PDB file of C-alpha atoms in Angstrom:
ATOM      1  CA  MET E   1     -26.406 -11.490 -30.614  1.00 43.00           C
ATOM      2  CA  ALA E   2     -27.147 -14.147 -28.008  1.00 45.00           C
ATOM      3  CA  ARG E   3     -23.468 -14.185 -26.998  1.00 51.00           C
ATOM      4  CA  LYS E   4     -23.477 -10.386 -26.543  1.00 52.00           C
ATOM      5  CA  ARG E   5     -26.535 -10.619 -24.325  1.00 55.00           C
ATOM      6  CA  SER E   6     -24.926 -13.324 -22.214  1.00 72.00           C
ATOM      7  CA  ILE E   7     -21.790 -11.206 -21.671  1.00 74.00           C
ATOM      8  CA  ILE E   8     -23.902  -8.176 -20.724  1.00 74.00           C
ATOM      9  CA  ASP E   9     -25.955 -10.276 -18.330  1.00 74.00           C
ATOM     10  CA  LEU E  10     -22.756 -11.685 -16.860  1.00 70.00           C
ATOM     11  CA  CYS E  11     -21.335  -8.215 -16.309  1.00 73.00           C
ATOM     12  CA  LEU E  12     -24.521  -7.031 -14.610  1.00 73.00           C
ATOM     13  CA  THR E  13     -24.807 -10.059 -12.333  1.00 76.00           C
ATOM     14  CA  PRO E  14     -23.449  -9.349  -8.810  1.00 78.00           C
ATOM     15  CA  LYS E  15     -20.190 -11.207  -8.042  1.00 72.00           C
ATOM     16  CA  ALA E  16     -20.330 -13.192 -11.274  1.00 72.00           C
ATOM     17  CA  GLU E  17     -16.996 -14.191 -12.815  1.00 76.00           C
ATOM     18  CA  VAL E  18     -16.184 -12.564 -16.146  1.00 75.00           C
ATOM     19  CA  PRO E  19     -13.778 -13.965 -18.771  1.00 75.00           C
ATOM     20  CA  GLY E  20     -10.138 -12.970 -18.488  1.00 74.00           C
ATOM     21  CA  PRO E  21      -9.977 -11.327 -21.937  1.00 80.00           C
ATOM     22  CA  LEU E  22     -12.965  -9.152 -21.046  1.00 80.00           C
ATOM     23  CA  ARG E  23     -11.297  -7.996 -17.815  1.00 82.00           C
ATOM     24  CA  TYR E  24      -8.127  -7.050 -19.697  1.00 85.00           C
ATOM     25  CA  ALA E  25     -10.156  -5.275 -22.374  1.00 87.00           C
ATOM     26  CA  VAL E  26     -12.063  -3.214 -19.803  1.00 87.00           C
ATOM     27  CA  ALA E  27      -8.859  -2.331 -17.932  1.00 87.00           C
ATOM     28  CA  THR E  28      -7.167  -1.285 -21.191  1.00 91.00           C
ATOM     29  CA  PHE E  29     -10.183   0.801 -22.176  1.00 92.00           C
ATOM     30  CA  VAL E  30     -10.128   2.693 -18.868  1.00 93.00           C
ATOM     31  CA  TRP E  31      -6.391   3.449 -19.203  1.00 92.00           C
ATOM     32  CA  VAL E  32      -6.844   4.613 -22.807  1.00 94.00           C
ATOM     33  CA  LEU E  33      -9.779   6.785 -21.731  1.00 95.00           C
ATOM     34  CA  VAL E  34      -7.742   8.443 -18.948  1.00 93.00           C
ATOM     35  CA  ILE E  35      -4.808   9.131 -21.294  1.00 92.00           C
ATOM     36  CA  ALA E  36      -7.191  10.443 -23.960  1.00 94.00           C
ATOM     37  CA  ILE E  37      -8.808  12.892 -21.521  1.00 94.00           C
ATOM     38  CA  TRP E  38      -5.351  13.936 -20.307  1.00 91.00           C
ATOM     39  CA  SER E  39      -4.227  14.530 -23.906  1.00 92.00           C
ATOM     40  CA  ILE E  40      -7.328  16.543 -24.765  1.00 93.00           C
ATOM     41  CA  LEU E  41      -6.856  18.779 -21.715  1.00 91.00           C
ATOM     42  CA  THR E  42      -3.175  19.442 -22.424  1.00 90.00           C
ATOM     43  CA  TYR E  43      -2.738  19.335 -26.207  1.00 88.00           C
ATOM     44  CA  GLY E  44      -6.066  21.088 -26.665  1.00 87.00           C
ATOM     45  CA  GLY E  45      -4.882  24.048 -24.589  1.00 84.00           C
ATOM     46  CA  ILE E  46      -7.623  23.653 -21.988  1.00 86.00           C
ATOM     47  CA  MET E  47      -5.032  23.300 -19.197  1.00 82.00           C
ATOM     48  CA  GLN E  48      -1.728  25.149 -19.147  1.00 82.00           C
ATOM     49  CA  ASP E  49       1.538  23.228 -18.701  1.00 78.00           C
ATOM     50  CA  ILE E  50       2.200  24.933 -15.376  1.00 81.00           C
ATOM     51  CA  PHE E  51      -0.882  23.181 -13.963  1.00 85.00           C
ATOM     52  CA  LEU E  52      -1.020  19.963 -15.984  1.00 87.00           C
ATOM     53  CA  PRO E  53       1.918  18.806 -18.132  1.00 90.00           C
ATOM     54  CA  SER E  54       1.275  16.889 -21.324  1.00 90.00           C
ATOM     55  CA  PRO E  55       2.056  13.177 -21.668  1.00 91.00           C
ATOM     56  CA  THR E  56       4.959  14.145 -23.936  1.00 92.00           C
ATOM     57  CA  ALA E  57       6.438  16.418 -21.262  1.00 91.00           C
ATOM     58  CA  VAL E  58       6.210  13.693 -18.615  1.00 91.00           C
ATOM     59  CA  MET E  59       7.801  11.137 -20.935  1.00 92.00           C
ATOM     60  CA  GLY E  60      10.534  13.678 -21.723  1.00 91.00           C
ATOM     61  CA  ALA E  61      11.223  14.058 -17.994  1.00 90.00           C
ATOM     62  CA  PHE E  62      11.350  10.270 -17.685  1.00 91.00           C
ATOM     63  CA  PHE E  63      13.944   9.831 -20.426  1.00 91.00           C
ATOM     64  CA  ARG E  64      15.961  12.790 -19.151  1.00 91.00           C
ATOM     65  CA  LEU E  65      16.204  11.451 -15.592  1.00 90.00           C
ATOM     66  CA  PHE E  66      16.568   7.853 -16.717  1.00 89.00           C
ATOM     67  CA  GLU E  67      19.492   8.505 -19.039  1.00 88.00           C
ATOM     68  CA  ASP E  68      21.632  10.213 -16.399  1.00 86.00           C
ATOM     69  CA  GLY E  69      20.836   7.529 -13.784  1.00 84.00           C
ATOM     70  CA  THR E  70      19.026   9.937 -11.480  1.00 86.00           C
ATOM     71  CA  LEU E  71      15.660   8.200 -11.664  1.00 90.00           C
ATOM     72  CA  SER E  72      16.925   4.700 -10.846  1.00 90.00           C
ATOM     73  CA  GLN E  73      18.912   6.091  -7.919  1.00 90.00           C
ATOM     74  CA  HIS E  74      15.855   7.778  -6.414  1.00 91.00           C
ATOM     75  CA  ILE E  75      13.617   4.766  -7.078  1.00 92.00           C
ATOM     76  CA  TRP E  76      16.038   2.503  -5.226  1.00 93.00           C
ATOM     77  CA  ALA E  77      16.250   4.952  -2.302  1.00 91.00           C
ATOM     78  CA  SER E  78      12.461   5.096  -1.969  1.00 91.00           C
ATOM     79  CA  LEU E  79      12.097   1.339  -2.390  1.00 93.00           C
ATOM     80  CA  GLN E  80      14.516   0.752   0.475  1.00 92.00           C
ATOM     81  CA  VAL E  81      12.639   3.112   2.781  1.00 93.00           C
ATOM     82  CA  VAL E  82       9.203   1.670   2.031  1.00 93.00           C
ATOM     83  CA  LEU E  83      10.228  -1.990   2.226  1.00 94.00           C
ATOM     84  CA  MET E  84      12.245  -1.587   5.424  1.00 95.00           C
ATOM     85  CA  GLY E  85       9.485   0.333   7.199  1.00 94.00           C
ATOM     86  CA  PHE E  86       6.771  -2.029   6.000  1.00 95.00           C
ATOM     87  CA  ILE E  87       8.643  -5.252   6.783  1.00 95.00           C
ATOM     88  CA  ILE E  88       9.632  -4.130  10.294  1.00 96.00           C
ATOM     89  CA  SER E  89       6.062  -3.008  10.946  1.00 95.00           C
ATOM     90  CA  SER E  90       4.566  -6.273   9.655  1.00 95.00           C
ATOM     91  CA  ILE E  91       6.960  -8.497  11.615  1.00 96.00           C
ATOM     92  CA  ILE E  92       5.794  -6.856  14.842  1.00 96.00           C
ATOM     93  CA  ALA E  93       2.153  -6.174  13.979  1.00 95.00           C
ATOM     94  CA  VAL E  94       1.165  -9.654  12.767  1.00 95.00           C
ATOM     95  CA  PRO E  95       1.903 -11.643  15.964  1.00 94.00           C
ATOM     96  CA  LEU E  96       0.897  -8.765  18.258  1.00 94.00           C
ATOM     97  CA  GLY E  97      -2.340  -8.244  16.336  1.00 94.00           C
ATOM     98  CA  LEU E  98      -3.155 -11.951  16.612  1.00 93.00           C
ATOM     99  CA  LEU E  99      -2.594 -11.816  20.365  1.00 92.00           C
ATOM    100  CA  MET E 100      -4.620  -8.618  20.656  1.00 93.00           C
ATOM    101  CA  GLY E 101      -7.559 -10.179  18.830  1.00 90.00           C
ATOM    102  CA  THR E 102      -7.331 -13.502  20.640  1.00 89.00           C
ATOM    103  CA  PHE E 103      -6.692 -12.670  24.289  1.00 90.00           C
ATOM    104  CA  ARG E 104      -9.040 -10.224  25.998  1.00 90.00           C
ATOM    105  CA  VAL E 105      -6.403  -9.134  28.491  1.00 92.00           C
ATOM    106  CA  VAL E 106      -4.042  -8.088  25.664  1.00 90.00           C
ATOM    107  CA  GLN E 107      -6.907  -6.290  23.954  1.00 89.00           C
ATOM    108  CA  ALA E 108      -7.829  -4.452  27.168  1.00 92.00           C
ATOM    109  CA  GLY E 109      -4.239  -3.323  27.639  1.00 92.00           C
ATOM    110  CA  LEU E 110      -3.390  -2.257  24.080  1.00 91.00           C
ATOM    111  CA  GLU E 111      -6.609  -1.243  22.340  1.00 90.00           C
ATOM    112  CA  PRO E 112      -7.174   2.165  24.008  1.00 91.00           C
ATOM    113  CA  LEU E 113      -3.563   3.233  23.401  1.00 92.00           C
ATOM    114  CA  VAL E 114      -3.449   1.912  19.833  1.00 91.00           C
ATOM    115  CA  ASN E 115      -6.754   3.530  18.902  1.00 89.00           C
ATOM    116  CA  PHE E 116      -5.469   6.829  20.289  1.00 91.00           C
ATOM    117  CA  ILE E 117      -2.154   6.749  18.431  1.00 90.00           C
ATOM    118  CA  ARG E 118      -3.517   5.633  15.071  1.00 88.00           C
ATOM    119  CA  TYR E 119      -5.569   8.825  14.736  1.00 89.00           C
ATOM    120  CA  LEU E 120      -2.569  11.078  15.282  1.00 88.00           C
ATOM    121  CA  PRO E 121      -1.292  12.777  12.085  1.00 87.00           C
ATOM    122  CA  VAL E 122       2.022  11.288  10.987  1.00 85.00           C
ATOM    123  CA  THR E 123       3.223  14.616   9.583  1.00 83.00           C
ATOM    124  CA  SER E 124       3.173  16.196  13.035  1.00 84.00           C
ATOM    125  CA  PHE E 125       5.734  13.653  14.249  1.00 85.00           C
ATOM    126  CA  VAL E 126       8.281  14.302  11.495  1.00 84.00           C
ATOM    127  CA  PRO E 127      10.056  17.127  13.405  1.00 83.00           C
ATOM    128  CA  LEU E 128      10.172  14.927  16.506  1.00 86.00           C
ATOM    129  CA  PHE E 129      11.588  11.973  14.569  1.00 87.00           C
ATOM    130  CA  ILE E 130      14.294  14.252  13.166  1.00 85.00           C
ATOM    131  CA  LEU E 131      15.062  15.477  16.679  1.00 84.00           C
ATOM    132  CA  TRP E 132      15.115  11.971  18.187  1.00 88.00           C
ATOM    133  CA  ILE E 133      16.619   9.926  15.346  1.00 87.00           C
ATOM    134  CA  GLY E 134      18.376  12.350  13.020  1.00 81.00           C
ATOM    135  CA  ILE E 135      18.029  12.976   9.289  1.00 81.00           C
ATOM    136  CA  GLY E 136      19.262   9.649   7.903  1.00 82.00           C
ATOM    137  CA  ILE E 137      17.325   6.769   6.415  1.00 87.00           C
ATOM    138  CA  GLU E 138      16.295   5.694   9.927  1.00 89.00           C
ATOM    139  CA  GLN E 139      14.031   8.733  10.237  1.00 88.00           C
ATOM    140  CA  ARG E 140      12.299   7.986   6.929  1.00 90.00           C
ATOM    141  CA  VAL E 141      11.852   4.317   7.811  1.00 92.00           C
ATOM    142  CA  THR E 142      10.336   5.355  11.150  1.00 92.00           C
ATOM    143  CA  VAL E 143       7.745   7.511   9.366  1.00 91.00           C
ATOM    144  CA  ILE E 144       6.676   4.547   7.211  1.00 93.00           C
ATOM    145  CA  PHE E 145       6.615   2.308  10.298  1.00 94.00           C
ATOM    146  CA  PHE E 146       4.559   4.791  12.320  1.00 92.00           C
ATOM    147  CA  GLY E 147       2.120   5.322   9.471  1.00 91.00           C
ATOM    148  CA  THR E 148       1.386   1.627   8.931  1.00 94.00           C
ATOM    149  CA  PHE E 149       2.018  -0.216  12.213  1.00 94.00           C
ATOM    150  CA  PHE E 150      -0.991   0.869  14.251  1.00 93.00           C
ATOM    151  CA  GLN E 151      -3.374   0.450  11.318  1.00 93.00           C
ATOM    152  CA  GLN E 152      -2.029  -3.056  10.756  1.00 94.00           C
ATOM    153  CA  LEU E 153      -2.404  -3.858  14.431  1.00 94.00           C
ATOM    154  CA  VAL E 154      -6.089  -2.914  14.562  1.00 93.00           C
ATOM    155  CA  MET E 155      -6.981  -4.633  11.295  1.00 94.00           C
ATOM    156  CA  ILE E 156      -5.161  -7.879  12.154  1.00 95.00           C
ATOM    157  CA  ALA E 157      -6.771  -7.891  15.605  1.00 94.00           C
ATOM    158  CA  ASP E 158     -10.185  -7.594  13.930  1.00 93.00           C
ATOM    159  CA  VAL E 159      -9.303 -10.493  11.613  1.00 93.00           C
ATOM    160  CA  SER E 160      -8.277 -12.611  14.610  1.00 91.00           C
ATOM    161  CA  ARG E 161     -11.494 -11.780  16.470  1.00 90.00           C
ATOM    162  CA  GLY E 162     -13.474 -12.816  13.420  1.00 88.00           C
ATOM    163  CA  VAL E 163     -12.227 -16.415  13.553  1.00 85.00           C
ATOM    164  CA  SER E 164     -15.066 -18.631  14.728  1.00 85.00           C
ATOM    165  CA  LYS E 165     -14.848 -19.960  18.284  1.00 84.00           C
ATOM    166  CA  ASP E 166     -16.278 -23.236  16.990  1.00 85.00           C
ATOM    167  CA  LEU E 167     -12.945 -23.945  15.296  1.00 84.00           C
ATOM    168  CA  LEU E 168     -11.084 -23.536  18.588  1.00 83.00           C
ATOM    169  CA  ASN E 169     -13.653 -25.572  20.514  1.00 82.00           C
ATOM    170  CA  ALA E 170     -13.431 -28.346  17.931  1.00 86.00           C
ATOM    171  CA  SER E 171      -9.637 -28.413  18.258  1.00 85.00           C
ATOM    172  CA  TYR E 172      -9.893 -28.631  22.065  1.00 83.00           C
ATOM    173  CA  THR E 173     -12.339 -31.501  21.681  1.00 84.00           C
ATOM    174  CA  LEU E 174      -9.785 -33.294  19.495  1.00 83.00           C
ATOM    175  CA  GLY E 175      -7.126 -32.888  22.168  1.00 83.00           C
ATOM    176  CA  ALA E 176      -5.269 -29.777  21.004  1.00 81.00           C
ATOM    177  CA  SER E 177      -3.530 -27.617  23.579  1.00 84.00           C
ATOM    178  CA  ARG E 178      -4.073 -23.868  23.747  1.00 83.00           C
ATOM    179  CA  ARG E 179      -0.702 -23.363  22.056  1.00 86.00           C
ATOM    180  CA  ASP E 180      -1.631 -25.778  19.252  1.00 85.00           C
ATOM    181  CA  ALA E 181      -4.999 -24.082  18.824  1.00 84.00           C
ATOM    182  CA  LEU E 182      -3.302 -20.694  18.489  1.00 85.00           C
ATOM    183  CA  LEU E 183      -0.566 -21.802  16.079  1.00 86.00           C
ATOM    184  CA  HIS E 184      -2.306 -24.476  14.013  1.00 86.00           C
ATOM    185  CA  VAL E 185      -5.973 -23.469  14.044  1.00 86.00           C
ATOM    186  CA  LEU E 186      -6.430 -19.753  14.654  1.00 87.00           C
ATOM    187  CA  THR E 187      -3.404 -18.507  12.715  1.00 87.00           C
ATOM    188  CA  PRO E 188      -4.135 -20.457   9.481  1.00 88.00           C
ATOM    189  CA  ALA E 189      -7.802 -19.422   9.694  1.00 89.00           C
ATOM    190  CA  ALA E 190      -6.771 -15.773  10.026  1.00 90.00           C
ATOM    191  CA  LEU E 191      -4.098 -15.934   7.304  1.00 91.00           C
ATOM    192  CA  PRO E 192      -6.345 -14.841   4.376  1.00 91.00           C
ATOM    193  CA  GLY E 193      -7.427 -11.761   6.308  1.00 91.00           C
ATOM    194  CA  ILE E 194      -3.836 -11.060   7.341  1.00 92.00           C
ATOM    195  CA  MET E 195      -2.682 -11.164   3.727  1.00 92.00           C
ATOM    196  CA  ASP E 196      -5.460  -8.755   2.733  1.00 91.00           C
ATOM    197  CA  THR E 197      -4.422  -6.429   5.557  1.00 93.00           C
ATOM    198  CA  LEU E 198      -0.779  -6.475   4.496  1.00 93.00           C
ATOM    199  CA  ARG E 199      -1.749  -5.785   0.908  1.00 92.00           C
ATOM    200  CA  VAL E 200      -3.889  -2.783   1.876  1.00 92.00           C
ATOM    201  CA  THR E 201      -1.342  -1.321   4.287  1.00 93.00           C
ATOM    202  CA  MET E 202       1.418  -1.719   1.700  1.00 93.00           C
ATOM    203  CA  GLY E 203      -0.491   0.892  -0.268  1.00 90.00           C
ATOM    204  CA  TRP E 204      -0.488   3.165   2.781  1.00 90.00           C
ATOM    205  CA  ALA E 205       3.272   2.708   3.111  1.00 91.00           C
ATOM    206  CA  TRP E 206       3.711   4.111  -0.411  1.00 91.00           C
ATOM    207  CA  THR E 207       1.317   6.927   0.462  1.00 88.00           C
ATOM    208  CA  TYR E 208       3.472   7.978   3.415  1.00 89.00           C
ATOM    209  CA  LEU E 209       6.625   7.977   1.282  1.00 87.00           C
ATOM    210  CA  VAL E 210       6.362  11.655   0.337  1.00 83.00           C
ATOM    211  CA  VAL E 211       5.791  12.517   4.013  1.00 83.00           C
ATOM    212  CA  ALA E 212       8.883  10.521   4.952  1.00 84.00           C
ATOM    213  CA  GLU E 213      10.998  12.329   2.351  1.00 82.00           C
ATOM    214  CA  LEU E 214       9.433  15.721   2.906  1.00 77.00           C
ATOM    215  CA  VAL E 215      12.129  17.078   5.230  1.00 73.00           C
ATOM    216  CA  ALA E 216      15.896  16.555   5.386  1.00 67.00           C
ATOM    217  CA  ALA E 217      15.997  13.936   2.629  1.00 74.00           C
ATOM    218  CA  SER E 218      18.582  13.950  -0.154  1.00 78.00           C
ATOM    219  CA  SER E 219      17.201  11.144  -2.302  1.00 83.00           C
ATOM    220  CA  GLY E 220      13.978   9.396  -3.165  1.00 86.00           C
ATOM    221  CA  LEU E 221      10.896  10.025  -5.287  1.00 88.00           C
ATOM    222  CA  GLY E 222       9.347  12.211  -2.623  1.00 85.00           C
ATOM    223  CA  TYR E 223      12.527  14.267  -2.488  1.00 85.00           C
ATOM    224  CA  ILE E 224      12.676  14.919  -6.237  1.00 90.00           C
ATOM    225  CA  SER E 225       8.972  15.761  -6.186  1.00 86.00           C
ATOM    226  CA  MET E 226       9.462  18.408  -3.486  1.00 83.00           C
ATOM    227  CA  LYS E 227      12.601  19.706  -5.220  1.00 84.00           C
ATOM    228  CA  ALA E 228      10.724  19.969  -8.509  1.00 85.00           C
ATOM    229  CA  MET E 229       7.916  21.884  -6.809  1.00 82.00           C
ATOM    230  CA  ARG E 230      10.363  24.611  -5.789  1.00 81.00           C
ATOM    231  CA  GLY E 231      11.453  24.946  -9.417  1.00 79.00           C
ATOM    232  CA  PHE E 232       7.913  24.658 -10.844  1.00 81.00           C
ATOM    233  CA  GLN E 233       8.947  21.490 -12.734  1.00 85.00           C
ATOM    234  CA  VAL E 234       5.444  20.084 -12.910  1.00 90.00           C
ATOM    235  CA  ASP E 235       6.477  17.380 -15.380  1.00 90.00           C
ATOM    236  CA  VAL E 236       8.950  15.944 -12.831  1.00 91.00           C
ATOM    237  CA  ILE E 237       6.289  16.065 -10.115  1.00 91.00           C
ATOM    238  CA  PHE E 238       3.884  14.092 -12.302  1.00 91.00           C
ATOM    239  CA  LEU E 239       6.655  11.667 -13.179  1.00 92.00           C
ATOM    240  CA  ALA E 240       7.424  11.032  -9.495  1.00 91.00           C
ATOM    241  CA  ILE E 241       3.719  10.506  -8.764  1.00 90.00           C
ATOM    242  CA  ALA E 242       3.379   8.106 -11.707  1.00 92.00           C
ATOM    243  CA  VAL E 243       6.435   6.076 -10.668  1.00 93.00           C
ATOM    244  CA  ILE E 244       5.149   5.778  -7.086  1.00 92.00           C
ATOM    245  CA  GLY E 245       1.812   4.588  -8.472  1.00 91.00           C
ATOM    246  CA  LEU E 246       3.491   2.018 -10.725  1.00 92.00           C
ATOM    247  CA  LEU E 247       5.671   0.727  -7.891  1.00 92.00           C
ATOM    248  CA  GLY E 248       2.591   0.457  -5.693  1.00 91.00           C
ATOM    249  CA  LEU E 249       0.779  -1.409  -8.461  1.00 91.00           C
ATOM    250  CA  PHE E 250       3.746  -3.778  -8.793  1.00 92.00           C
ATOM    251  CA  THR E 251       3.886  -4.540  -5.063  1.00 92.00           C
ATOM    252  CA  ASP E 252       0.122  -5.062  -5.041  1.00 91.00           C
ATOM    253  CA  LEU E 253       0.512  -7.596  -7.851  1.00 91.00           C
ATOM    254  CA  ILE E 254       3.211  -9.399  -5.853  1.00 91.00           C
ATOM    255  CA  PHE E 255       0.876  -9.616  -2.850  1.00 89.00           C
ATOM    256  CA  ARG E 256      -1.886 -11.010  -5.062  1.00 89.00           C
ATOM    257  CA  LEU E 257       0.447 -13.728  -6.364  1.00 90.00           C
ATOM    258  CA  ILE E 258       1.650 -14.606  -2.849  1.00 89.00           C
ATOM    259  CA  SER E 259      -1.941 -14.715  -1.583  1.00 86.00           C
ATOM    260  CA  ASN E 260      -2.958 -17.028  -4.412  1.00 86.00           C
ATOM    261  CA  ARG E 261      -0.117 -19.364  -3.468  1.00 86.00           C
ATOM    262  CA  LEU E 262      -0.599 -19.285   0.308  1.00 84.00           C
ATOM    263  CA  VAL E 263      -4.357 -18.890   0.729  1.00 80.00           C
ATOM    264  CA  GLY E 264      -5.790 -19.688  -2.683  1.00 73.00           C
ATOM    265  CA  TRP E 265      -8.233 -22.009  -0.937  1.00 73.00           C
ATOM    266  CA  ALA E 266      -9.952 -18.981   0.675  1.00 67.00           C
ATOM    267  CA  SER E 267     -10.881 -17.258  -2.603  1.00 62.00           C
TER     268      SER E 267
END
């Protein structure tokens, strides 16, 4: 009984660490609860298949598309689009965001424009991207880039501004040049925040995938989702959504592992 009370107290204590087995048990319970509610709604006849397919129907769609190779083909197409758009965006946004958050003159020049563009709806630019770039993979990559780049830029700039000036002043006192202070003091100090930003915006990249494949696409999870909508194949739509969620969960796990390796000291 005393052990049960200690676990309850631990769970109710703000920011207290809980045992690994308990975390896995809670996560498993939540997944089982969601699937149970889903099963009750569908198998119990509360929701019709045209609105909410049953778990069996979604699994049937999975095996059907997996066996003929269609699913793996579309997963690979979407993975290419998301990774290319995200990597290109990150390569540009990380150094530019650091400069924007470090140098006031860069901030004064870029911040008004960036804050204007980042509130523009990405969907409204899709016809323009098709007109300017065409209907190939370049257009889809551009949508992912446009949807993530400006958000990354603002968030990384905020991380850079949050680095204490005392660190820079201490490095100058020890004889560091401005270049050394930027590369060897400010950048490592901002790295934990940068990794968190990349992890969050990776989720946004997956969110914009359907937008990227909404028009003039011939492959990808967003494409099969839109194609299934025209044929009222709700099970395929749910399958595409589930696969995007699982791929996003997988990339998030990769970022967690990389962060633990690179900036484990910050946790």
